[in-house]
Structures are given as C-alpha cells and as structure tokens.
Amino acid sequence: MQARGLLNGCALILLFIIQTATGDTRCIQKGGKCQENSIPCDNYQSGLCNGGRTRQCCISNQVADKRCMDKGGKCQQTSVSCSGAYRSGLCGGSASRKCCVPQSVFIISILASSGKLCTDANFQTVGRVVFGEARGETARGQLAVAYSIVNRINHSGYPNTLNAVVNQKTAGGAYQYETLGVAAHTKAWNVTKKGNTQEYKNAIKASSDALCGRVSDPTTCATDYCAYDPCSATNSNKYWTATNKIPIGRHYFVCRVKASG
C-alpha cells in the first residue's frame, strides 16, 4: 500500500511538471522564461504561463528587441539622438525606449514596403477608407488617414497586411474604420468612382501618395485618430500609450507605443 501511495504521489508530481511545462509553451515560444514576477526582469508579460497570477513570462530586452534588430535598427531611449527615424512597438522596456532605424535602412524599408503596397488594387481599397473617413478634408487630412493604414501594417499591435488592417473589426463586430460598415458611404463611393469625380480623384491621390511613399507622413507615425478629443482612440490604456498627438483637419491623430509596467 505504501509503494502504491508513493507511485501515485510521483505520478501527480510528474503530471504537475508536464502541465506546467505545457502551459509555459507560449512564453517559451516568445523566447521567455516563466517565473515569479518578484524576480527582477526587463519585461514581464502576463497570460503566457501556467500557475498563479504572479507567475509571468520574463522576456529580456535582448529577446524583445529582436524585431527592431531584424529591421536593422537599435533600441534606445528617445532622448538619445537617432540618425534616422524612431519606430514604435519594436523594443522591450519603457515606452520611451524605441527602435532607431538608420536613415539608409529606413529609406530602403519604405521603398520595399512601397513596392508591395503601391498597386492600383490597394489604391482602391485605401481610397474607399479615405473617402469615407475624410471626405471633404484637405489633402493633408486625407493623407494622414491613408498613412494610418500604412503605420498599422508596420505596427506590432495590428495585422501586418493591408487587407487585414482595413477589414479589422472591433470586439463588437464593427469595422475599426467605421464608415466601411455604412451602406450610404459605400453607395456614395461607387457613384463618385463611376463618375470619376474630383472627390474620387482626391481619395485615390491621398492613397497612392501614402502607399507609394511619394509624400511624407504628416503625422510621423499615427495609427489611430478620432473626430474629437479625448476619445478611446486617442487615450492611453493599460496596453498602449498614446503619443505625438496632432490635430489635422477634423481629426486628432496619435501614435501608439507599448505601455510600460
């Protein structure tokens, strides 16, 4: 009986070890290690480890910075001078720690991205968004909306393809670019497209300028915007910190960086 009890005890311990290891897989796949969050660590992420709430995934800056390094950049504090351009969402650590991409690498990256995005089909897709979201806006205002799509593609918090970004929906099932779900806007777009009106041409120009990199981004890095401020799109939350807020036309645009802590 004692031997059987010992075997049962060993089996339970083995099962616990297997469950813990299996539950830690998502953390391990990210290059992290599950441990108690009382232990010093560069970056902790929750929801990736088995066990209690205090057991979290520790990811070192070296691992978290890989996305930046893959783009030829270097993670550093934004107070440090950058010879190129800072990009958000690619580094571990605090919100003020961003990826500095050298100018030569940044230009090559933009050109490479433009080669993929600079197509007639994409002009139509983004043009529909620009028409619905910024119809009647200045060229700069329409360009800013078009660039929000490009910036989302290059941001870790959003899908990495144009169609996925444009068609992304909220938890409630609505389009994030709200006017895509409004039948009246779709009808108006089809009419103006058929008539090749100036409104249609303006939307297509803003889209092509952004997708082909012909005109620089007036927001620098904005992924979100709202017709009023504050709103959920321009506010910070526990996941993202809103930065670089700028009013353009009838909208307030913000960039987003990963929240610290």
Coordinates of C-alpha atoms in Angstrom, one line a residue:
M1 CA 0.0 0.0 0.0
Q2 CA 2.8 2.4 0.8
A3 CA 4.5 1.6 -2.5
R4 CA 1.2 2.3 -4.4
G5 CA 0.8 5.6 -2.5
L6 CA 4.4 6.5 -3.4
L7 CA 3.8 5.8 -7.0
N8 CA 0.6 7.8 -7.0
G9 CA 2.5 10.7 -5.5
C10 CA 5.2 10.5 -8.1
A11 CA 2.6 10.4 -10.8
L12 CA 0.9 13.5 -9.5
I13 CA 4.2 15.3 -9.4
L14 CA 5.1 14.2 -12.9
L15 CA 1.6 15.4 -14.1
F16 CA 2.1 18.8 -12.5
I17 CA 5.5 19.1 -14.2
I18 CA 4.0 18.2 -17.6
Q19 CA 1.1 20.6 -17.1
T20 CA 3.4 23.4 -16.1
A21 CA 5.8 22.9 -19.0
T22 CA 2.9 22.7 -21.4
G23 CA 1.3 25.8 -20.0
D24 CA 4.5 27.7 -20.4
T25 CA 4.8 26.9 -24.1
R26 CA 3.6 30.3 -25.3
C27 CA 6.2 32.0 -23.2
I28 CA 9.0 29.7 -24.3
Q29 CA 8.0 30.3 -28.0
K30 CA 8.5 34.0 -27.4
G31 CA 12.0 33.4 -26.1
G32 CA 10.9 33.9 -22.5
K33 CA 11.0 32.1 -19.2
C34 CA 8.2 31.7 -16.7
Q35 CA 9.0 32.8 -13.2
E36 CA 7.6 34.7 -10.2
N37 CA 7.3 38.4 -11.0
S38 CA 9.1 39.3 -7.8
I39 CA 12.3 38.3 -9.6
P40 CA 13.9 41.2 -11.5
C41 CA 13.3 41.1 -15.3
D42 CA 13.4 43.5 -18.2
N43 CA 9.9 42.8 -19.4
Y44 CA 7.1 40.8 -17.9
Q45 CA 4.1 39.6 -20.0
S46 CA 1.0 38.1 -18.4
G47 CA -1.2 35.3 -19.7
L48 CA 1.7 33.2 -21.1
C49 CA 2.4 31.0 -18.1
N50 CA 0.8 28.3 -16.1
G51 CA 0.2 28.8 -12.4
G52 CA -0.9 31.8 -10.3
R53 CA -1.2 35.4 -11.4
T54 CA 2.3 36.2 -10.0
R55 CA 3.9 33.7 -12.3
Q56 CA 4.6 35.6 -15.6
C57 CA 6.7 35.4 -18.7
C58 CA 10.1 37.1 -18.3
I59 CA 11.4 38.3 -21.7
S60 CA 14.8 40.0 -21.7
N61 CA 15.4 43.2 -23.7
Q62 CA 17.7 41.3 -25.9
V63 CA 14.9 39.0 -27.0
A64 CA 12.2 41.7 -27.1
D65 CA 14.5 43.9 -29.2
K66 CA 14.8 41.3 -31.9
R67 CA 12.1 42.8 -34.1
C68 CA 14.0 46.1 -34.1
M69 CA 17.3 44.4 -34.9
D70 CA 15.6 42.5 -37.7
K71 CA 14.8 45.8 -39.3
G72 CA 18.4 47.0 -39.0
G73 CA 17.7 49.2 -36.0
K74 CA 18.8 49.6 -32.4
C75 CA 16.7 50.0 -29.3
Q76 CA 17.5 53.1 -27.2
Q77 CA 15.9 55.9 -25.2
T78 CA 14.3 58.5 -27.4
S79 CA 16.3 61.2 -25.6
V80 CA 19.3 59.8 -27.5
S81 CA 19.9 61.3 -30.9
C82 CA 18.9 59.0 -33.8
S83 CA 20.5 59.3 -37.2
G84 CA 17.4 58.0 -38.9
A85 CA 13.8 57.6 -37.6
Y86 CA 12.3 56.2 -34.4
R87 CA 9.7 53.4 -34.8
S88 CA 7.4 52.3 -32.0
G89 CA 6.4 48.9 -30.8
L90 CA 9.6 47.1 -31.7
C91 CA 11.5 47.3 -28.4
G92 CA 11.2 46.0 -24.8
G93 CA 11.4 48.2 -21.8
S94 CA 9.7 51.5 -21.1
A95 CA 7.5 53.5 -23.5
S96 CA 10.4 55.9 -24.1
R97 CA 12.6 53.1 -25.5
K98 CA 12.1 52.9 -29.2
C99 CA 13.8 51.5 -32.3
C100 CA 16.2 53.8 -34.0
V101 CA 16.4 52.8 -37.7
P102 CA 19.3 54.5 -39.6
Q103 CA 18.2 56.7 -42.4
S104 CA 19.6 54.5 -45.1
V105 CA 17.9 51.4 -43.7
F106 CA 14.7 53.4 -43.1
I107 CA 14.6 54.6 -46.8
I108 CA 15.2 51.0 -48.0
S109 CA 12.5 49.7 -45.8
I110 CA 10.0 52.3 -47.0
L111 CA 10.8 51.6 -50.6
A112 CA 10.5 47.9 -50.1
S113 CA 7.1 48.4 -48.4
S114 CA 6.0 50.7 -51.1
G115 CA 6.8 48.1 -53.7
K116 CA 4.3 45.8 -52.1
L117 CA 1.7 48.4 -51.3
C118 CA 1.9 50.6 -54.4
T119 CA -0.7 48.9 -56.6
D120 CA -3.9 50.0 -58.2
A121 CA -6.0 47.5 -56.2
N122 CA -4.6 48.9 -53.0
F123 CA -5.3 52.4 -54.1
Q124 CA -9.0 51.4 -54.4
T125 CA -9.1 49.7 -51.0
V126 CA -7.5 52.6 -49.2
G127 CA -9.3 55.1 -51.3
R128 CA -12.6 53.8 -50.0
V129 CA -11.4 54.3 -46.4
V130 CA -10.1 57.8 -47.1
F131 CA -13.3 58.7 -48.9
G132 CA -15.5 57.5 -46.0
E133 CA -13.3 58.8 -43.2
A134 CA -12.1 62.1 -44.6
R135 CA -14.3 63.1 -47.4
G136 CA -14.1 66.9 -47.9
E137 CA -10.9 67.1 -45.8
T138 CA -7.8 68.9 -47.1
A139 CA -5.2 66.8 -49.0
R140 CA -3.1 66.7 -45.8
G141 CA -6.1 65.4 -43.7
Q142 CA -6.8 62.7 -46.3
L143 CA -3.1 61.8 -46.5
A144 CA -3.0 61.4 -42.7
V145 CA -5.9 58.9 -42.8
A146 CA -4.2 56.9 -45.6
Y147 CA -1.0 56.8 -43.6
S148 CA -2.8 55.4 -40.6
I149 CA -3.2 52.2 -42.6
V150 CA 0.5 52.1 -43.6
N151 CA 1.5 52.7 -40.0
R152 CA -0.8 50.0 -38.7
I153 CA 0.8 47.5 -41.1
N154 CA 4.2 48.3 -39.7
H155 CA 3.0 48.3 -36.0
S156 CA 3.2 45.2 -33.8
G157 CA -0.3 45.9 -32.4
Y158 CA -2.1 45.4 -35.7
P159 CA -2.2 42.9 -38.6
N160 CA 0.7 43.1 -41.0
T161 CA -1.2 43.1 -44.3
L162 CA -3.2 45.9 -45.9
N163 CA -6.4 44.0 -46.3
A164 CA -6.3 42.6 -42.8
V165 CA -5.8 46.1 -41.4
V166 CA -8.6 47.7 -43.5
N167 CA -11.0 44.9 -42.6
Q168 CA -10.1 44.6 -38.9
K169 CA -13.1 44.7 -36.6
T170 CA -13.8 45.6 -33.0
A171 CA -14.8 43.0 -30.4
G172 CA -18.4 44.1 -31.1
G173 CA -18.1 43.2 -34.8
A174 CA -17.9 46.7 -36.2
Y175 CA -15.2 47.9 -38.6
Q176 CA -12.4 49.8 -37.0
Y177 CA -12.6 52.1 -39.9
E178 CA -16.3 52.7 -39.1
T179 CA -17.5 54.1 -42.4
L180 CA -16.8 50.8 -44.2
G181 CA -19.8 49.5 -42.5
V182 CA -22.1 52.4 -43.5
A183 CA -24.1 51.5 -46.6
A184 CA -24.6 55.2 -47.6
H185 CA -20.8 55.7 -47.7
T186 CA -20.4 52.6 -49.9
K187 CA -23.1 53.8 -52.3
A188 CA -21.6 57.3 -52.4
W189 CA -18.2 55.8 -53.2
N190 CA -19.5 53.8 -56.0
V191 CA -21.3 56.8 -57.5
T192 CA -18.3 59.1 -57.3
K193 CA -16.0 56.3 -58.6
K194 CA -18.2 55.7 -61.6
G195 CA -18.3 59.4 -62.3
N196 CA -14.6 59.8 -61.8
T197 CA -15.3 62.9 -59.7
Q198 CA -12.8 65.2 -58.1
E199 CA -13.7 63.7 -54.7
Y200 CA -12.8 60.3 -56.1
K201 CA -9.5 61.6 -57.5
N202 CA -8.6 63.2 -54.2
A203 CA -9.1 60.0 -52.3
I204 CA -7.1 58.0 -54.8
K205 CA -4.3 60.5 -54.8
A206 CA -4.0 60.5 -51.0
S207 CA -3.9 56.7 -51.0
S208 CA -1.3 56.4 -53.7
D209 CA 0.9 59.1 -52.1
A210 CA 0.9 57.2 -48.9
L211 CA 1.2 53.7 -50.3
C212 CA 3.9 54.6 -52.7
G213 CA 5.7 56.9 -50.2
R214 CA 5.5 59.9 -52.6
V215 CA 4.6 62.3 -49.8
S216 CA 5.9 62.1 -46.3
D217 CA 3.6 61.2 -43.4
P218 CA 2.2 64.4 -41.8
T219 CA 1.7 62.5 -38.5
T220 CA 5.1 60.7 -38.5
C221 CA 3.7 57.5 -37.0
A222 CA -0.1 57.8 -36.2
T223 CA -2.1 54.6 -36.2
D224 CA -5.3 56.0 -34.6
Y225 CA -7.4 59.1 -34.8
C226 CA -10.7 60.5 -33.7
A227 CA -13.0 63.3 -34.6
Y228 CA -12.9 64.6 -31.0
D229 CA -10.5 64.5 -28.1
P230 CA -10.3 62.8 -25.8
C231 CA -11.8 59.6 -27.0
S232 CA -10.9 55.9 -26.7
A233 CA -8.8 56.1 -29.9
T234 CA -6.7 59.0 -28.6
N235 CA -6.4 58.0 -25.0
S236 CA -3.8 55.8 -23.4
N237 CA -4.7 52.5 -21.9
K238 CA -3.0 49.7 -19.9
Y239 CA -1.7 48.2 -23.2
W240 CA -0.7 51.3 -25.2
T241 CA 0.5 54.8 -24.5
A242 CA -0.8 57.5 -26.9
T243 CA 2.0 59.9 -28.1
N244 CA 2.6 62.6 -30.7
K245 CA -1.0 63.8 -30.6
I246 CA -1.6 66.2 -33.5
P247 CA -4.8 67.8 -34.9
I248 CA -5.1 67.7 -38.7
G249 CA -8.3 68.9 -40.3
R250 CA -11.3 67.4 -38.4
H251 CA -9.3 64.7 -36.6
Y252 CA -6.9 64.2 -33.8
F253 CA -4.1 61.7 -34.6
V254 CA -2.0 59.7 -32.2
C255 CA 0.9 57.3 -32.4
R256 CA 0.9 54.3 -30.0
V257 CA 3.8 52.7 -28.1
K258 CA 3.7 49.8 -25.7
A259 CA 2.7 50.8 -22.2
S260 CA 5.4 50.3 -19.6
G261 CA 4.8 48.3 -16.5

